[in-house]
Short mmCIF file of C-alpha atoms in Angstrom, two decimals:
data_model
loop_
_atom_site.label_atom_id
_atom_site.label_comp_id
_atom_site.label_asym_id
_atom_site.label_seq_id
_atom_site.Cartn_x
_atom_site.Cartn_y
_atom_site.Cartn_z
CA MET A 1 27.76 -17.93 -10.68
CA VAL A 2 27.24 -19.24 -7.22
CA ASN A 3 26.62 -22.92 -6.90
CA SER A 4 24.62 -23.31 -3.55
CA ILE A 5 23.06 -21.06 -1.33
CA SER A 6 23.77 -22.91 1.90
CA GLU A 7 27.63 -23.39 1.06
CA SER A 8 28.50 -20.71 -1.38
CA ARG A 9 30.75 -17.46 -0.41
CA VAL A 10 31.04 -14.10 -1.52
CA SER A 11 34.45 -14.24 -2.82
CA ILE A 12 36.02 -10.80 -2.39
CA SER A 13 39.63 -10.14 -1.65
CA GLY A 14 40.81 -8.49 1.47
CA SER A 15 43.40 -8.34 4.32
CA ALA A 16 44.19 -11.57 5.80
CA VAL A 17 42.34 -12.13 9.43
CA GLU A 18 42.64 -15.59 11.00
CA LYS A 19 39.69 -16.03 13.13
CA ASP A 20 36.12 -16.82 11.52
CA ARG A 21 33.32 -14.51 12.87
CA PHE A 22 29.41 -15.47 13.37
CA LEU A 23 26.82 -12.72 12.42
CA ALA A 24 23.00 -12.67 12.12
CA ALA A 25 20.87 -10.39 10.33
CA ILE A 26 17.10 -10.05 10.79
CA ASP A 27 14.67 -8.30 8.30
CA ILE A 28 11.68 -7.20 9.83
CA GLY A 29 9.35 -6.76 6.95
CA THR A 30 5.48 -6.28 6.30
CA ASN A 31 4.92 -9.86 5.84
CA SER A 32 7.46 -11.80 7.49
CA ILE A 33 10.64 -11.83 9.79
CA HIS A 34 13.55 -13.43 8.37
CA MET A 35 17.00 -14.26 9.82
CA VAL A 36 20.15 -15.47 8.38
CA VAL A 37 23.10 -16.70 10.40
CA VAL A 38 26.62 -16.61 8.51
CA ARG A 39 30.06 -17.60 9.13
CA ILE A 40 32.34 -14.83 7.95
CA ILE A 41 35.64 -15.96 6.80
CA PRO A 42 37.70 -12.72 7.06
CA SER A 43 40.94 -14.11 5.10
CA LEU A 44 38.82 -14.46 2.02
CA PRO A 45 36.95 -12.40 2.85
CA ALA A 46 33.74 -14.43 2.17
CA PHE A 47 30.73 -15.62 4.32
CA THR A 48 28.82 -18.74 4.48
CA ILE A 49 24.88 -19.19 5.50
CA ILE A 50 24.55 -21.74 8.31
CA ASP A 51 21.02 -21.13 9.36
CA ARG A 52 17.91 -19.46 8.32
CA GLU A 53 14.68 -18.81 10.38
CA LYS A 54 11.41 -17.19 9.05
CA ASP A 55 8.08 -16.69 10.65
CA THR A 56 5.11 -15.04 8.71
CA VAL A 57 3.90 -12.23 11.05
CA ARG A 58 2.05 -9.81 8.99
CA LEU A 59 3.03 -6.46 10.81
CA GLY A 60 1.46 -5.06 7.35
CA ASP A 61 -2.03 -6.02 8.76
CA ARG A 62 -2.42 -2.81 10.34
CA ASP A 63 -5.51 -0.98 11.96
CA PRO A 64 -7.48 0.22 9.04
CA GLU A 65 -8.58 3.54 11.05
CA THR A 66 -5.35 4.63 12.50
CA GLY A 67 -2.62 2.87 10.46
CA ASN A 68 -1.24 1.62 13.60
CA LEU A 69 0.78 -1.58 13.89
CA LYS A 70 -1.75 -3.86 16.03
CA PRO A 71 -0.78 -4.86 19.62
CA ASP A 72 -1.43 -8.64 19.37
CA ILE A 73 0.49 -8.61 15.91
CA MET A 74 3.35 -6.56 17.65
CA GLN A 75 3.69 -9.06 20.36
CA LYS A 76 3.93 -11.98 18.01
CA ALA A 77 6.72 -10.43 16.44
CA ILE A 78 8.70 -9.83 19.64
CA VAL A 79 8.10 -13.64 20.57
CA THR A 80 9.50 -14.31 17.15
CA LEU A 81 12.67 -12.04 17.69
CA ARG A 82 13.29 -13.58 20.93
CA ARG A 83 13.25 -17.12 19.43
CA CYS A 84 15.76 -15.44 16.65
CA GLN A 85 18.13 -14.30 19.32
CA GLU A 86 18.11 -17.98 21.04
CA VAL A 87 18.90 -19.34 17.71
CA ALA A 88 21.76 -16.79 16.72
CA LYS A 89 23.21 -17.11 20.42
CA SER A 90 23.38 -20.78 20.05
CA LEU A 91 25.24 -20.54 16.92
CA ASN A 92 27.86 -18.13 18.59
CA ALA A 93 26.60 -14.94 16.60
CA GLU A 94 28.65 -12.00 17.91
CA GLN A 95 26.22 -9.64 17.01
CA ILE A 96 22.70 -9.34 15.44
CA ILE A 97 21.80 -6.87 13.13
CA ALA A 98 18.33 -6.07 12.57
CA VAL A 99 16.45 -3.68 10.36
CA ALA A 100 12.73 -2.64 9.74
CA THR A 101 11.32 -1.74 6.61
CA SER A 102 7.98 -0.20 5.44
CA ALA A 103 5.40 -1.57 7.47
CA VAL A 104 7.12 -0.08 10.63
CA ARG A 105 8.41 2.99 8.59
CA GLU A 106 4.79 4.00 7.98
CA ALA A 107 2.98 3.16 10.97
CA PRO A 108 2.50 6.00 13.23
CA ASN A 109 3.62 3.78 16.15
CA GLY A 110 6.24 2.15 14.47
CA ARG A 111 9.12 4.13 16.48
CA ASP A 112 7.08 3.38 19.62
CA PHE A 113 7.32 -0.63 18.45
CA LEU A 114 11.05 -0.41 17.80
CA LYS A 115 11.46 0.91 21.54
CA GLN A 116 9.26 -1.70 22.70
CA ILE A 117 11.65 -4.35 21.22
CA GLU A 118 14.54 -2.92 22.76
CA THR A 119 13.04 -2.67 26.13
CA GLU A 120 11.88 -6.18 25.88
CA THR A 121 14.46 -8.09 24.10
CA GLY A 122 17.52 -5.81 24.16
CA LEU A 123 17.53 -5.72 20.36
CA ARG A 124 18.31 -2.54 18.81
CA VAL A 125 16.39 -2.24 15.45
CA ASP A 126 17.64 0.06 12.70
CA LEU A 127 14.74 1.75 10.74
CA ILE A 128 15.84 2.10 6.89
CA SER A 129 14.36 4.26 4.17
CA GLY A 130 13.05 2.73 0.82
CA GLN A 131 16.29 3.60 -1.03
CA GLU A 132 18.43 2.36 1.71
CA GLU A 133 16.64 -0.82 1.56
CA ALA A 134 17.18 -0.88 -2.12
CA ARG A 135 20.90 -0.49 -2.07
CA ARG A 136 21.36 -3.26 0.39
CA ILE A 137 19.15 -5.48 -1.36
CA TYR A 138 21.63 -4.87 -4.35
CA LEU A 139 24.61 -5.69 -2.06
CA GLY A 140 22.90 -9.00 -1.26
CA VAL A 141 22.24 -10.04 -4.83
CA LEU A 142 25.69 -9.02 -5.85
CA SER A 143 26.82 -11.58 -3.08
CA GLY A 144 24.98 -14.20 -4.72
CA MET A 145 25.28 -13.70 -8.45
CA GLU A 146 27.92 -12.61 -10.99
CA PHE A 147 26.86 -9.63 -13.13
CA ASN A 148 29.99 -9.56 -15.41
CA ASN A 149 29.75 -5.67 -15.25
CA LEU A 150 26.51 -6.22 -17.39
CA PRO A 151 23.51 -4.29 -16.71
CA HIS A 152 21.18 -6.16 -14.36
CA ILE A 153 17.71 -4.99 -13.14
CA ILE A 154 16.64 -6.32 -9.64
CA ILE A 155 13.03 -6.49 -8.48
CA ASP A 156 12.44 -7.45 -5.06
CA ILE A 157 8.44 -7.69 -4.03
CA GLY A 158 7.93 -7.41 -0.37
CA GLY A 159 4.86 -7.18 1.87
CA GLY A 160 4.62 -3.59 1.77
CA SER A 161 6.91 -2.30 -1.12
CA THR A 162 8.53 -2.97 -4.27
CA GLU A 163 12.18 -2.13 -4.84
CA LEU A 164 13.62 -1.87 -8.48
CA ILE A 165 17.14 -1.61 -8.53
CA LEU A 166 19.48 -0.95 -11.96
CA GLY A 167 23.20 -2.03 -11.72
CA ASP A 168 26.12 -3.27 -13.61
CA SER A 169 28.19 -4.50 -10.33
CA GLN A 170 29.47 -1.24 -9.89
CA GLU A 171 27.52 1.94 -8.54
CA PRO A 172 24.00 1.37 -8.79
CA ARG A 173 22.62 3.46 -11.43
CA SER A 174 18.85 3.65 -9.90
CA LEU A 175 17.38 2.74 -6.83
CA SER A 176 13.46 3.12 -6.30
CA SER A 177 11.20 1.87 -3.72
CA THR A 178 7.37 2.03 -4.53
CA LYS A 179 4.66 1.48 -2.10
CA ILE A 180 2.94 -1.54 -3.69
CA GLY A 181 3.50 -4.90 -2.12
CA ALA A 182 1.59 -8.05 -1.99
CA VAL A 183 0.04 -7.64 1.71
CA ARG A 184 -0.71 -3.91 1.11
CA LEU A 185 -2.42 -4.59 -2.14
CA THR A 186 -4.36 -7.44 -0.84
CA THR A 187 -5.83 -5.66 1.85
CA GLU A 188 -6.35 -2.43 -0.08
CA PHE A 189 -8.09 -4.31 -3.21
CA VAL A 190 -9.11 -7.65 -2.72
CA THR A 191 -12.33 -8.64 -0.76
CA THR A 192 -13.52 -11.43 -3.11
CA ASP A 193 -12.57 -14.96 -3.45
CA PRO A 194 -11.67 -15.64 -6.08
CA ILE A 195 -10.74 -12.25 -6.89
CA SER A 196 -13.67 -10.64 -8.94
CA ASN A 197 -13.04 -9.48 -12.43
CA GLY A 198 -13.58 -5.75 -11.34
CA GLU A 199 -11.08 -6.04 -8.52
CA PHE A 200 -8.34 -7.86 -10.61
CA LEU A 201 -8.71 -5.04 -13.30
CA SER A 202 -8.51 -2.24 -10.57
CA LEU A 203 -5.64 -4.06 -9.01
CA GLN A 204 -3.71 -4.32 -12.40
CA ALA A 205 -4.30 -0.78 -13.28
CA TYR A 206 -3.33 0.69 -9.79
CA VAL A 207 0.01 -1.38 -9.90
CA ARG A 208 0.68 -0.35 -13.48
CA GLY A 209 0.27 3.18 -12.55
CA MET A 210 2.49 3.27 -9.45
CA LEU A 211 5.29 1.45 -11.25
CA GLU A 212 5.27 3.53 -14.21
CA ARG A 213 7.76 6.21 -12.61
CA SER A 214 10.13 4.07 -11.24
CA VAL A 215 10.41 2.10 -14.53
CA GLU A 216 10.76 5.49 -16.44
CA GLU A 217 13.53 6.75 -13.93
CA LEU A 218 15.43 3.28 -14.49
CA ARG A 219 15.11 3.63 -18.30
CA GLU A 220 16.71 6.89 -17.98
CA ASN A 221 19.62 5.42 -16.59
CA LEU A 222 20.10 2.84 -19.43
CA ASN A 223 22.86 3.36 -22.14
CA PRO A 224 21.66 3.06 -25.74
CA GLY A 225 21.51 -0.41 -26.92
CA GLU A 226 21.66 -1.98 -23.47
CA ARG A 227 19.43 -5.11 -22.80
CA PRO A 228 19.39 -5.89 -19.31
CA ARG A 229 18.85 -9.03 -17.38
CA LEU A 230 16.25 -9.36 -15.09
CA VAL A 231 16.69 -10.67 -11.62
CA GLY A 232 13.89 -11.42 -8.88
CA THR A 233 14.21 -11.73 -5.21
CA ALA A 234 12.04 -12.42 -2.09
CA GLY A 235 9.26 -14.50 -1.23
CA THR A 236 6.62 -14.13 -3.83
CA ILE A 237 8.70 -14.27 -6.85
CA GLU A 238 10.50 -17.57 -5.36
CA THR A 239 7.22 -19.11 -4.61
CA LEU A 240 6.11 -18.48 -8.19
CA ALA A 241 9.26 -20.16 -9.34
CA LEU A 242 8.79 -23.08 -7.31
CA ILE A 243 5.24 -23.51 -8.70
CA HIS A 244 6.75 -22.94 -12.24
CA ALA A 245 9.49 -25.59 -11.69
CA ARG A 246 7.39 -28.20 -10.23
CA GLU A 247 4.82 -28.05 -12.91
CA LYS A 248 7.43 -27.69 -15.83
CA LEU A 249 10.22 -29.85 -14.17
CA GLY A 250 8.56 -31.94 -11.91
CA ILE A 251 11.12 -31.10 -9.42
CA VAL A 252 12.41 -28.02 -7.63
CA PRO A 253 15.82 -27.18 -8.48
CA THR A 254 18.49 -26.82 -5.37
CA PRO A 255 19.35 -24.28 -5.31
CA LEU A 256 16.78 -22.09 -6.79
CA ASN A 257 19.40 -19.40 -7.77
CA GLY A 258 19.55 -18.97 -11.40
CA TYR A 259 16.30 -20.50 -12.11
CA GLN A 260 14.49 -18.74 -15.14
CA PHE A 261 10.83 -18.48 -16.21
CA SER A 262 9.17 -16.27 -18.82
CA LEU A 263 6.67 -13.46 -18.84
CA LYS A 264 4.49 -15.81 -21.16
CA ASP A 265 4.37 -18.33 -18.40
CA LEU A 266 3.77 -15.92 -15.62
CA ARG A 267 0.74 -14.45 -17.63
CA GLU A 268 -0.72 -18.11 -17.86
CA LEU A 269 0.03 -18.69 -13.91
CA VAL A 270 -1.48 -15.47 -12.96
CA LEU A 271 -4.64 -16.18 -15.09
CA ARG A 272 -5.11 -19.43 -13.16
CA LEU A 273 -4.38 -18.14 -9.79
CA ARG A 274 -7.18 -15.37 -10.09
CA LYS A 275 -9.80 -17.92 -10.83
CA MET A 276 -8.80 -20.05 -7.75
CA ASN A 277 -10.12 -19.27 -4.49
CA TYR A 278 -7.94 -19.20 -1.37
CA ALA A 279 -8.33 -22.96 -0.41
CA GLU A 280 -7.32 -24.18 -3.98
CA ARG A 281 -4.39 -21.77 -4.01
CA ALA A 282 -3.37 -23.23 -0.91
CA ALA A 283 -3.44 -26.72 -2.08
CA ILE A 284 -0.97 -25.81 -4.81
CA PRO A 285 2.21 -27.95 -4.13
CA GLY A 286 5.07 -25.36 -2.73
CA MET A 287 2.20 -22.75 -1.71
CA SER A 288 2.18 -21.93 2.01
CA ASP A 289 -1.11 -20.98 3.53
CA ARG A 290 -0.09 -17.60 4.45
CA ARG A 291 1.63 -17.17 0.88
CA SER A 292 -1.74 -18.17 -0.92
CA GLU A 293 -3.67 -15.50 0.62
CA ILE A 294 -1.34 -12.49 -0.98
CA ILE A 295 0.12 -14.48 -4.12
CA VAL A 296 -2.22 -13.04 -6.75
CA ALA A 297 -1.36 -9.09 -5.86
CA GLY A 298 2.47 -10.57 -5.64
CA ALA A 299 2.10 -12.02 -8.98
CA VAL A 300 0.25 -8.88 -10.63
CA ILE A 301 3.37 -6.81 -9.47
CA LEU A 302 5.83 -8.85 -11.10
CA GLN A 303 3.72 -9.23 -14.39
CA GLU A 304 3.08 -5.55 -14.89
CA ALA A 305 6.69 -4.83 -14.12
CA MET A 306 8.09 -7.09 -16.44
CA THR A 307 5.45 -5.76 -19.19
CA LEU A 308 6.40 -2.32 -18.56
CA LEU A 309 10.26 -2.82 -18.52
CA GLY A 310 9.70 -4.85 -21.71
CA LEU A 311 11.55 -8.11 -20.55
CA ASP A 312 10.25 -11.40 -20.97
CA THR A 313 12.62 -13.55 -18.77
CA ILE A 314 13.26 -13.53 -15.28
CA THR A 315 16.29 -15.15 -13.17
CA ILE A 316 16.10 -15.86 -9.49
CA CYS A 317 18.37 -14.87 -6.76
CA GLU A 318 18.00 -16.43 -3.38
CA ARG A 319 20.03 -13.35 -1.73
CA SER A 320 18.35 -10.21 -0.89
CA LEU A 321 18.04 -7.56 1.93
CA ARG A 322 19.45 -9.92 4.95
CA GLU A 323 22.54 -10.76 2.88
CA GLY A 324 22.83 -7.14 2.02
CA VAL A 325 23.16 -6.34 5.66
CA ILE A 326 25.85 -8.80 6.13
CA VAL A 327 27.68 -7.33 3.23
CA ASP A 328 27.16 -3.79 4.37
CA TRP A 329 28.51 -4.80 7.87
CA MET A 330 31.48 -6.28 6.00
CA LEU A 331 32.11 -3.09 4.05
CA THR A 332 31.89 -0.96 7.39
CA HIS A 333 34.36 -3.26 9.22
CA GLY A 334 36.77 -3.00 6.50
CA LEU A 335 36.64 -6.44 5.38
CA ILE A 336 35.96 -5.84 1.85
CA GLU A 337 38.72 -3.80 -0.17
CA ASP A 338 38.27 -4.69 -4.01
CA ARG A 339 35.35 -5.69 -5.86
CA LEU A 340 32.76 -3.78 -3.81
CA ARG A 341 35.19 -1.02 -2.69
CA TYR A 342 32.89 1.78 -4.15
CA GLN A 343 30.26 0.70 -1.68
CA SER A 344 32.55 1.32 1.45
CA SER A 345 32.39 5.05 0.55
CA VAL A 346 28.94 5.37 -0.10
CA ARG A 347 27.98 7.40 2.90
CA GLU A 348 30.43 10.07 1.99
CA ARG A 349 29.36 10.24 -1.66
CA SER A 350 25.90 10.15 -0.56
CA ALA A 351 26.35 13.32 1.47
CA ILE A 352 28.29 15.12 -1.06
CA ARG A 353 25.60 14.44 -3.64
CA THR A 354 22.91 15.47 -1.24
CA ALA A 355 25.00 18.83 -0.70
CA GLN A 356 25.45 19.39 -4.57
CA LYS A 357 21.39 18.85 -4.87
CA TYR A 358 20.66 21.50 -2.58
CA GLN A 359 23.56 24.09 -4.13
CA VAL A 360 25.67 23.96 -0.93
CA LYS A 361 29.19 25.76 -1.21
CA LEU A 362 31.10 22.41 -0.83
CA GLU A 363 34.57 24.18 -0.30
CA TYR A 364 33.05 26.28 2.85
CA SER A 365 31.01 23.35 4.22
CA GLN A 366 34.01 21.01 4.10
CA ARG A 367 35.98 23.55 6.11
CA VAL A 368 33.24 23.92 8.67
CA ALA A 369 33.08 19.89 8.86
CA GLU A 370 36.93 19.78 9.24
CA PHE A 371 36.73 22.39 12.16
CA ALA A 372 33.82 20.46 13.76
CA LEU A 373 36.14 17.12 13.66
CA SER A 374 39.14 18.79 14.67
CA LEU A 375 37.02 20.33 17.81
CA PHE A 376 35.71 16.89 18.23
CA ASP A 377 39.09 15.01 18.42
CA GLN A 378 40.94 17.53 20.45
CA THR A 379 37.95 17.38 23.13
CA LYS A 380 37.38 13.71 22.92
CA GLY A 381 38.07 11.94 26.40
CA ILE A 382 37.99 15.44 28.10
CA LEU A 383 34.56 17.12 27.36
CA HIS A 384 33.07 13.94 25.58
CA ASN A 385 33.30 10.13 24.89
CA TRP A 386 31.80 9.71 21.35
CA GLY A 387 33.34 7.48 18.98
CA LEU A 388 33.87 7.22 15.44
CA PRO A 389 30.14 6.55 14.23
CA GLU A 390 29.20 9.76 16.07
CA ARG A 391 32.25 11.58 14.49
CA GLU A 392 31.04 10.43 11.22
CA LEU A 393 27.52 11.79 11.59
CA LEU A 394 29.03 15.27 13.03
CA TRP A 395 31.01 15.52 9.60
CA VAL A 396 27.95 14.96 7.71
CA ALA A 397 25.85 17.30 9.67
CA GLY A 398 28.85 19.87 8.80
CA ILE A 399 28.51 19.33 4.94
CA LEU A 400 24.78 19.57 5.02
CA HIS A 401 24.23 22.21 7.63
CA ASN A 402 23.45 25.02 5.46
CA CYS A 403 21.59 23.25 2.90
CA GLY A 404 18.45 25.31 3.84
CA HIS A 405 19.38 28.20 2.10
CA HIS A 406 18.21 26.38 -1.02
CA VAL A 407 14.61 26.91 0.47
CA GLY A 408 15.36 30.52 1.77
CA HIS A 409 17.75 32.64 4.11
CA SER A 410 15.31 33.04 7.04
CA SER A 411 15.13 29.89 9.36
CA HIS A 412 17.49 28.16 7.21
CA HIS A 413 18.53 26.13 9.82
CA LYS A 414 14.97 24.61 10.07
CA HIS A 415 14.85 24.18 6.62
CA SER A 416 18.17 22.01 6.79
CA TYR A 417 16.49 19.87 9.26
CA TYR A 418 13.67 19.29 6.75
CA LEU A 419 15.69 18.68 3.77
CA ILE A 420 18.00 16.18 5.43
CA ARG A 421 15.28 14.64 7.42
CA ASN A 422 13.37 13.93 4.00
CA SER A 423 16.51 13.20 1.55
CA GLU A 424 17.55 9.87 0.64
CA LEU A 425 21.12 9.55 2.23
CA LEU A 426 22.46 6.19 1.31
CA GLY A 427 24.16 4.19 3.86
CA TYR A 428 22.14 5.71 6.77
CA THR A 429 19.58 4.46 9.26
CA GLU A 430 16.51 6.68 9.75
CA THR A 431 17.82 7.16 13.28
CA GLU A 432 21.51 8.23 11.99
CA ILE A 433 19.53 10.54 9.40
CA ASP A 434 17.39 12.05 12.42
CA VAL A 435 20.61 12.74 14.39
CA ILE A 436 22.32 14.41 11.40
CA ALA A 437 19.00 16.45 10.85
CA ASN A 438 18.96 17.77 14.22
CA LEU A 439 22.68 18.59 14.51
CA ALA A 440 22.21 20.74 11.33
CA ARG A 441 19.22 22.42 12.99
CA TYR A 442 21.00 23.63 16.01
CA HIS A 443 23.95 24.90 14.11
CA ARG A 444 22.37 28.61 14.87
CA LYS A 445 19.64 30.07 16.92
CA SER A 446 18.42 28.18 20.12
CA CYS A 447 20.08 25.23 21.85
CA PRO A 448 18.16 21.88 21.74
CA LYS A 449 14.98 22.27 23.91
CA LYS A 450 12.76 19.46 25.09
CA LYS A 451 9.79 21.38 23.68
CA HIS A 452 11.15 20.98 20.13
CA ASP A 453 9.17 18.24 18.39
CA ASN A 454 12.28 17.24 16.35
CA TYR A 455 14.59 16.83 19.52
CA ARG A 456 12.18 15.34 21.82
CA ASN A 457 11.19 12.83 19.34
CA LEU A 458 14.83 11.14 18.71
CA PRO A 459 14.59 7.89 19.83
CA THR A 460 16.55 7.47 23.08
CA LYS A 461 18.02 9.47 25.71
CA GLU A 462 21.44 8.69 24.28
CA HIS A 463 20.79 10.27 21.17
CA ARG A 464 19.35 13.50 22.58
CA GLN A 465 22.67 13.56 24.61
CA MET A 466 24.57 13.03 21.23
CA VAL A 467 22.72 16.06 19.50
CA SER A 468 23.24 18.24 22.69
CA GLN A 469 26.67 17.95 22.91
CA LEU A 470 27.67 17.54 19.34
CA ASN A 471 25.88 20.61 17.90
CA THR A 472 28.04 22.86 20.20
CA LEU A 473 30.98 21.65 18.25
CA LEU A 474 29.32 22.39 14.94
CA ARG A 475 28.27 25.89 16.09
CA LEU A 476 31.97 26.60 17.09
CA ALA A 477 33.14 25.25 13.56
CA VAL A 478 30.56 27.60 11.83
CA ALA A 479 31.76 30.49 13.88
CA LEU A 480 35.33 29.67 12.85
CA ASP A 481 34.35 30.40 9.09
CA ARG A 482 31.93 33.24 9.72
CA ARG A 483 33.05 35.06 6.57
CA GLN A 484 33.20 31.65 4.54
CA ILE A 485 36.66 32.61 3.12
CA GLY A 486 38.78 30.45 5.35
CA ALA A 487 40.28 33.08 7.56
CA ILE A 488 41.30 30.54 9.99
CA ARG A 489 43.87 28.18 9.07
CA GLN A 490 43.86 26.01 12.30
CA VAL A 491 42.44 25.77 15.65
CA LYS A 492 44.25 24.31 18.56
CA CYS A 493 42.15 23.45 22.01
CA GLU A 494 43.75 23.67 25.50
CA TYR A 495 41.72 22.62 28.53
CA ARG A 496 42.73 23.85 31.93
CA PRO A 497 40.79 21.77 34.49
CA GLU A 498 41.56 23.55 37.40
CA VAL A 499 39.36 26.45 36.06
CA ARG A 500 37.26 24.55 33.75
CA GLU A 501 38.21 26.71 30.86
CA VAL A 502 38.46 25.67 27.48
CA CYS A 503 41.11 27.99 25.26
CA LEU A 504 41.05 27.87 21.68
CA ARG A 505 43.97 29.21 20.09
CA LEU A 506 43.16 30.37 16.58
CA ILE A 507 45.88 30.53 13.73
CA PRO A 508 44.73 32.81 10.66
CA SER A 509 45.67 32.29 7.10
CA GLN A 510 46.77 35.54 6.47
CA PRO A 511 49.42 37.07 9.25
CA ASN A 512 47.57 40.67 8.85
CA ASP A 513 43.92 39.49 9.07
CA ASP A 514 42.52 40.06 12.74
CA CYS A 515 39.94 37.56 12.15
CA ALA A 516 37.59 40.12 14.23
CA LEU A 517 34.13 38.60 12.83
CA GLU A 518 35.56 35.19 13.59
CA LEU A 519 36.13 36.07 17.27
CA TRP A 520 32.81 38.07 17.56
CA SER A 521 31.03 34.91 16.26
CA LEU A 522 32.63 32.49 18.57
CA ASP A 523 31.73 34.57 21.55
CA TYR A 524 28.26 35.05 20.14
CA LYS A 525 27.87 31.25 19.78
CA LYS A 526 29.76 29.96 22.64
CA GLY A 527 26.70 29.97 24.92
CA CYS A 528 25.49 26.40 24.23
CA PHE A 529 29.08 25.16 24.69
CA GLU A 530 29.76 26.42 27.84
CA THR A 531 26.28 25.47 29.03
CA GLU A 532 26.56 21.85 28.07
CA PHE A 533 29.93 20.95 29.21
CA GLY A 534 29.90 23.48 32.15
CA VAL A 535 33.26 25.42 30.98
CA LYS A 536 34.18 28.75 30.18
CA LEU A 537 35.25 29.24 26.50
CA ILE A 538 38.02 31.63 25.65
CA ALA A 539 39.31 32.42 22.07
CA LYS A 540 42.75 34.14 21.08
CA LEU A 541 44.00 34.68 17.91
CA GLU A 542 47.58 34.12 17.45
CA SER A 543 50.23 34.55 14.72
CA ALA A 544 51.64 31.81 12.44
CA ALA A 545 54.87 32.61 13.69
CA VAL A 546 53.96 32.23 17.57
CA ALA A 547 51.82 29.04 16.94
CA ALA A 548 54.53 27.42 15.26
CA GLY A 549 57.13 28.16 18.23
#
């Protein structure tokens, strides 16, 4: 187990790189905005937390009629983010990775708020789904606590949602995000101070009802005889642990990592807190003013979760989403190769699992995806300048483009958009999922048009251009396997700049196959490609012998 949150390192072997790197991660939550700045030691690889920033902004205090984020609170958040940027810059952070969670996810003006942040601060914020939030929380906890391959349940109580995760240091077995959080429930259920008996019972019943499904799903992933350990993260649980430690030990352990308290003690604390008014709760040592407003609802969530799970002890981990964002960055940059190596392929595996869920013919969709990547690679630097991140999104769109058949053949491209847009593709941000869904949407029928809501609502002009250009490659890739039998073995692109012409030389799998349907389909589908890039497309079938020569 790690000894110090400020000095600890996540010890994971990898390739040696000499220079330390500095990185900042920001979590724009429902209750607070948090930032950690870390020193990454690539030669280990490991990271050390060198600074933390936090401001209780309460984005979750939304307009009760519209559900929108309030203008004054959005402005306060932007001021906080500017301060975080200044701190990160002063500590030589090479990059700031920012994510937004439930409050921004659910607000009708949430995406507009993210655009405002980028316009006013230059900071690009990734919106992540509830399941993706849970996955990164899992990574963060793994970086600060040794699981020894034994099952652990992680509970993270935020302002707007509660995540429950089951894992044993390998693949997470269960990831869930439930729309109950300390801020959300306080707003919806608590009008009395101290909380009345009626409101408390209603709150308790609602929490239990909301958690039952996630707990049931988690239990289904436990093996017979397994007795998991419960780990708690985030502000509500840490505050409860601080209060408990002060009262039981007379001191607050440093670090709080590894501190434990029982369900029995939690129930006694909840009983006391519900009888106190706001001022009395605020006077408790270790309780901040803002936390005292929402602590009862947060404590009820923990109490009901422990009761439903049948676990009587909780252990604190001070690492969570922000640290998980750091670990995820290290994974995607190839700095982690052994202990968490299974996580580095999470995006690919998630795409395959989604395809299987919707009964996609994988052998066919993988051929389409490979054709799309071949076209991408051969036209890069000639017709487009997209890089590896966009290449990967094109691959996923190739794998999932036909998933709409699960709903029905008619307009299946539109069904594909809907299924992808509402799926839980792990490892991807909401914007990336939006791009993948749009690419799949335009693999057939009309080209992207501004009158289409799904295309118009992409967050930036750059994302719209990405979809406009890359969907044309996916269209051609689909045409190259029109009969879904692998008739074309290889495609070679030749660009003739003097006449603005792209020639596709097709090598058939069978020498006597004229591939007439594939050639027809290419001719039928080439319009968007020609219009987008201002070129003429010609496809020619060649024999294997000519191609080899």
